[in-house]
């Protein structure tokens, strides 16, 4: 994932997006998220960064520029931002998320901060939201099907507390917007189709 980012991000066109998925587990904090913060927050990369969007098991990195505006749900007409959802310090994030009503937004913004895109800031945010990628369990149904070529198989998620509460995190140049889930989401990957590359072939190709 890191090599893909190091190799791919510099070649994005203005407004282009690099997506990295299947980030399953808290252990990726030290092997992926913290090195990613060091890369994206470095002076050279940070000046080209437009936004970082976090979802369960997924991160989108958008390069600055391009014709389309940055995605910022807090700027949408009718955005549901309660008074307690507007915060100015990072240590207020957990409390604001815990008290936010479903379907609302939590907005972290401090006019004294020059940018969210620095190594320290991104590291803190990736640490704070690491549980978004760390489920309590990942059961498959029928049991064991994830390691077979069966066409009927669902890879599920037993949600962490954060996965139950947070639908998405949008890290923008001067604010962080947290989308609070209306209700605990069902996070699952359901197989479709009837023909599959044999599991042993995939394993052999990765040797």
Short mmCIF file of C-alpha atoms in Angstrom, two decimals:
data_model
loop_
_atom_site.label_atom_id
_atom_site.label_comp_id
_atom_site.label_asym_id
_atom_site.label_seq_id
_atom_site.Cartn_x
_atom_site.Cartn_y
_atom_site.Cartn_z
CA UNK A 1 0.00 0.00 0.00
CA UNK A 2 2.81 2.40 0.83
CA UNK A 3 4.68 1.66 -2.39
CA UNK A 4 1.47 2.13 -4.37
CA UNK A 5 1.03 5.53 -2.71
CA UNK A 6 4.66 6.59 -3.15
CA UNK A 7 4.59 5.56 -6.82
CA UNK A 8 1.06 6.59 -7.75
CA UNK A 9 0.28 9.80 -5.89
CA UNK A 10 2.91 12.02 -7.60
CA UNK A 11 1.42 11.11 -10.99
CA UNK A 12 -2.15 12.10 -10.16
CA UNK A 13 -3.58 14.91 -12.23
CA UNK A 14 -4.93 17.94 -10.32
CA UNK A 15 -8.12 16.81 -8.63
CA UNK A 16 -7.20 13.15 -9.13
CA UNK A 17 -7.91 10.55 -6.46
CA UNK A 18 -5.88 7.61 -5.20
CA UNK A 19 -7.91 4.96 -3.33
CA UNK A 20 -6.40 2.36 -1.00
CA UNK A 21 -8.81 -0.29 0.30
CA UNK A 22 -8.93 -3.46 2.41
CA UNK A 23 -7.24 -1.80 5.39
CA UNK A 24 -8.43 -4.33 7.96
CA UNK A 25 -7.10 -4.16 11.51
CA UNK A 26 -5.61 -1.93 14.18
CA UNK A 27 -2.11 -3.23 13.42
CA UNK A 28 -2.01 -1.04 10.31
CA UNK A 29 -1.56 2.04 12.51
CA UNK A 30 2.21 1.61 12.72
CA UNK A 31 2.79 -0.07 9.36
CA UNK A 32 0.51 2.05 7.19
CA UNK A 33 -1.24 5.03 8.79
CA UNK A 34 1.73 6.60 10.57
CA UNK A 35 4.05 6.24 7.53
CA UNK A 36 1.23 7.63 5.37
CA UNK A 37 0.97 10.66 7.66
CA UNK A 38 4.71 11.20 7.34
CA UNK A 39 4.44 11.11 3.56
CA UNK A 40 1.30 13.20 3.08
CA UNK A 41 2.32 15.68 5.77
CA UNK A 42 5.80 16.29 4.40
CA UNK A 43 6.26 19.84 3.04
CA UNK A 44 6.59 18.69 -0.57
CA UNK A 45 3.49 16.47 -0.59
CA UNK A 46 1.32 18.59 1.70
CA UNK A 47 1.34 21.55 -0.67
CA UNK A 48 -0.19 19.32 -3.38
CA UNK A 49 -2.81 17.66 -1.15
CA UNK A 50 -6.47 18.63 -1.46
CA UNK A 51 -8.24 16.26 0.93
CA UNK A 52 -8.08 12.90 2.68
CA UNK A 53 -11.32 10.95 3.10
CA UNK A 54 -11.59 8.05 5.54
CA UNK A 55 -14.21 5.32 5.41
CA UNK A 56 -14.28 1.88 7.00
CA UNK A 57 -11.31 -0.04 5.50
CA UNK A 58 -10.76 2.67 2.86
CA UNK A 59 -8.86 5.92 2.34
CA UNK A 60 -9.13 8.34 -0.58
CA UNK A 61 -6.35 10.84 -1.20
CA UNK A 62 -7.30 13.71 -3.47
CA UNK A 63 -4.79 15.97 -5.11
CA UNK A 64 -5.43 19.71 -4.98
CA UNK A 65 -6.78 21.49 -8.02
CA UNK A 66 -9.02 20.33 -10.81
CA UNK A 67 -12.43 21.67 -11.84
CA UNK A 68 -14.53 19.96 -9.14
CA UNK A 69 -14.73 21.51 -5.65
CA UNK A 70 -13.53 19.54 -2.66
CA UNK A 71 -16.19 17.36 -1.08
CA UNK A 72 -17.20 19.07 2.15
CA UNK A 73 -20.57 17.98 3.60
CA UNK A 74 -20.43 20.81 6.16
CA UNK A 75 -20.77 23.32 3.30
CA UNK A 76 -23.90 21.69 1.87
CA UNK A 77 -27.22 23.53 2.24
CA UNK A 78 -29.04 22.32 5.32
CA UNK A 79 -26.00 20.62 6.83
CA UNK A 80 -26.94 19.29 10.27
CA UNK A 81 -24.28 20.69 12.59
CA UNK A 82 -25.48 21.04 16.19
CA UNK A 83 -23.82 23.61 18.42
CA UNK A 84 -21.99 20.84 20.29
CA UNK A 85 -20.73 19.56 16.94
CA UNK A 86 -18.54 22.61 16.34
CA UNK A 87 -15.21 22.10 18.09
CA UNK A 88 -11.82 23.77 17.95
CA UNK A 89 -9.44 21.33 19.69
CA UNK A 90 -8.48 17.79 18.76
CA UNK A 91 -9.03 16.54 22.31
CA UNK A 92 -12.74 17.39 21.89
CA UNK A 93 -13.24 14.93 19.03
CA UNK A 94 -14.20 11.85 21.07
CA UNK A 95 -16.68 13.70 23.26
CA UNK A 96 -18.33 15.44 20.30
CA UNK A 97 -18.73 12.15 18.43
CA UNK A 98 -20.19 10.43 21.49
CA UNK A 99 -22.86 13.12 21.99
CA UNK A 100 -23.67 13.87 18.34
CA UNK A 101 -27.14 12.86 17.11
CA UNK A 102 -27.37 10.36 14.29
CA UNK A 103 -27.11 11.89 10.83
CA UNK A 104 -25.34 15.01 12.05
CA UNK A 105 -21.84 16.37 11.49
CA UNK A 106 -18.96 17.14 13.83
CA UNK A 107 -16.71 19.92 12.50
CA UNK A 108 -13.23 20.55 13.89
CA UNK A 109 -11.91 23.95 12.87
CA UNK A 110 -9.43 26.32 14.45
CA UNK A 111 -8.53 29.57 12.64
CA UNK A 112 -5.15 29.70 14.38
CA UNK A 113 -4.00 26.49 12.67
CA UNK A 114 -2.35 27.11 9.29
CA UNK A 115 -3.29 23.72 7.81
CA UNK A 116 -4.45 20.22 8.72
CA UNK A 117 -1.86 18.81 6.36
CA UNK A 118 1.24 18.32 8.49
CA UNK A 119 2.86 15.21 9.92
CA UNK A 120 1.77 15.80 13.52
CA UNK A 121 -1.82 16.66 12.64
CA UNK A 122 -2.36 13.77 10.24
CA UNK A 123 -0.71 11.32 12.63
CA UNK A 124 -3.04 12.40 15.43
CA UNK A 125 -6.12 12.11 13.23
CA UNK A 126 -5.15 8.70 11.86
CA UNK A 127 -4.58 7.51 15.42
CA UNK A 128 -7.88 8.98 16.61
CA UNK A 129 -9.85 7.22 13.89
CA UNK A 130 -7.89 3.96 13.72
CA UNK A 131 -10.85 2.04 15.14
CA UNK A 132 -12.75 2.86 11.95
CA UNK A 133 -10.64 0.12 10.36
CA UNK A 134 -10.49 -2.24 13.36
CA UNK A 135 -13.65 -4.36 13.64
CA UNK A 136 -14.39 -6.59 16.60
CA UNK A 137 -14.53 -9.53 14.20
CA UNK A 138 -14.86 -10.32 10.48
CA UNK A 139 -17.07 -13.42 10.22
CA UNK A 140 -17.89 -14.99 6.87
CA UNK A 141 -21.19 -16.64 5.98
CA UNK A 142 -21.36 -19.56 5.41
CA UNK A 143 -18.48 -20.06 7.85
CA UNK A 144 -15.17 -20.66 6.08
CA UNK A 145 -16.40 -19.54 2.65
CA UNK A 146 -13.87 -16.70 2.43
CA UNK A 147 -11.16 -19.30 1.84
CA UNK A 148 -13.07 -21.11 -0.89
CA UNK A 149 -14.22 -20.46 -4.46
CA UNK A 150 -17.90 -20.74 -3.52
CA UNK A 151 -20.13 -18.25 -5.33
CA UNK A 152 -22.32 -17.78 -2.26
CA UNK A 153 -20.28 -15.99 0.37
CA UNK A 154 -20.52 -12.86 2.48
CA UNK A 155 -17.55 -11.39 4.33
CA UNK A 156 -19.09 -9.51 7.22
CA UNK A 157 -18.06 -7.15 9.98
CA UNK A 158 -18.86 -7.15 13.66
CA UNK A 159 -18.64 -3.39 14.02
CA UNK A 160 -16.32 -1.63 16.41
CA UNK A 161 -17.89 1.14 18.47
CA UNK A 162 -16.46 3.72 16.07
CA UNK A 163 -17.76 1.88 13.01
CA UNK A 164 -21.21 2.06 14.60
CA UNK A 165 -20.94 5.82 15.07
CA UNK A 166 -18.74 7.23 12.29
CA UNK A 167 -19.71 6.93 8.63
CA UNK A 168 -16.84 8.99 7.21
CA UNK A 169 -14.09 11.46 8.09
CA UNK A 170 -13.15 14.24 5.68
CA UNK A 171 -9.79 15.90 6.34
CA UNK A 172 -9.74 19.18 4.43
CA UNK A 173 -7.07 21.90 4.38
CA UNK A 174 -8.59 23.91 7.24
CA UNK A 175 -11.20 21.66 8.87
CA UNK A 176 -12.08 18.08 9.67
CA UNK A 177 -15.67 16.98 9.08
CA UNK A 178 -16.95 13.80 10.72
CA UNK A 179 -20.16 12.26 9.40
CA UNK A 180 -22.14 10.56 12.17
CA UNK A 181 -24.03 7.47 11.04
CA UNK A 182 -27.81 7.71 11.17
CA UNK A 183 -27.81 4.17 12.59
CA UNK A 184 -25.17 1.42 12.92
CA UNK A 185 -24.26 0.42 9.35
CA UNK A 186 -24.03 -3.08 7.94
CA UNK A 187 -20.52 -3.45 6.55
CA UNK A 188 -20.20 -6.50 4.33
CA UNK A 189 -18.77 -7.73 1.04
CA UNK A 190 -21.20 -9.98 -0.81
CA UNK A 191 -19.92 -12.12 -3.66
CA UNK A 192 -21.70 -11.84 -6.99
CA UNK A 193 -21.23 -13.96 -10.09
CA UNK A 194 -20.54 -17.64 -10.60
CA UNK A 195 -16.92 -17.93 -11.78
CA UNK A 196 -13.90 -17.24 -9.58
CA UNK A 197 -10.15 -17.41 -9.83
CA UNK A 198 -9.19 -20.38 -7.62
CA UNK A 199 -7.92 -19.35 -4.21
CA UNK A 200 -4.67 -21.31 -4.67
CA UNK A 201 -4.00 -19.45 -7.95
CA UNK A 202 -4.26 -16.09 -6.20
CA UNK A 203 -1.89 -17.25 -3.46
CA UNK A 204 0.62 -18.58 -5.98
CA UNK A 205 0.60 -15.36 -8.00
CA UNK A 206 1.58 -13.41 -4.90
CA UNK A 207 4.68 -15.44 -4.17
#
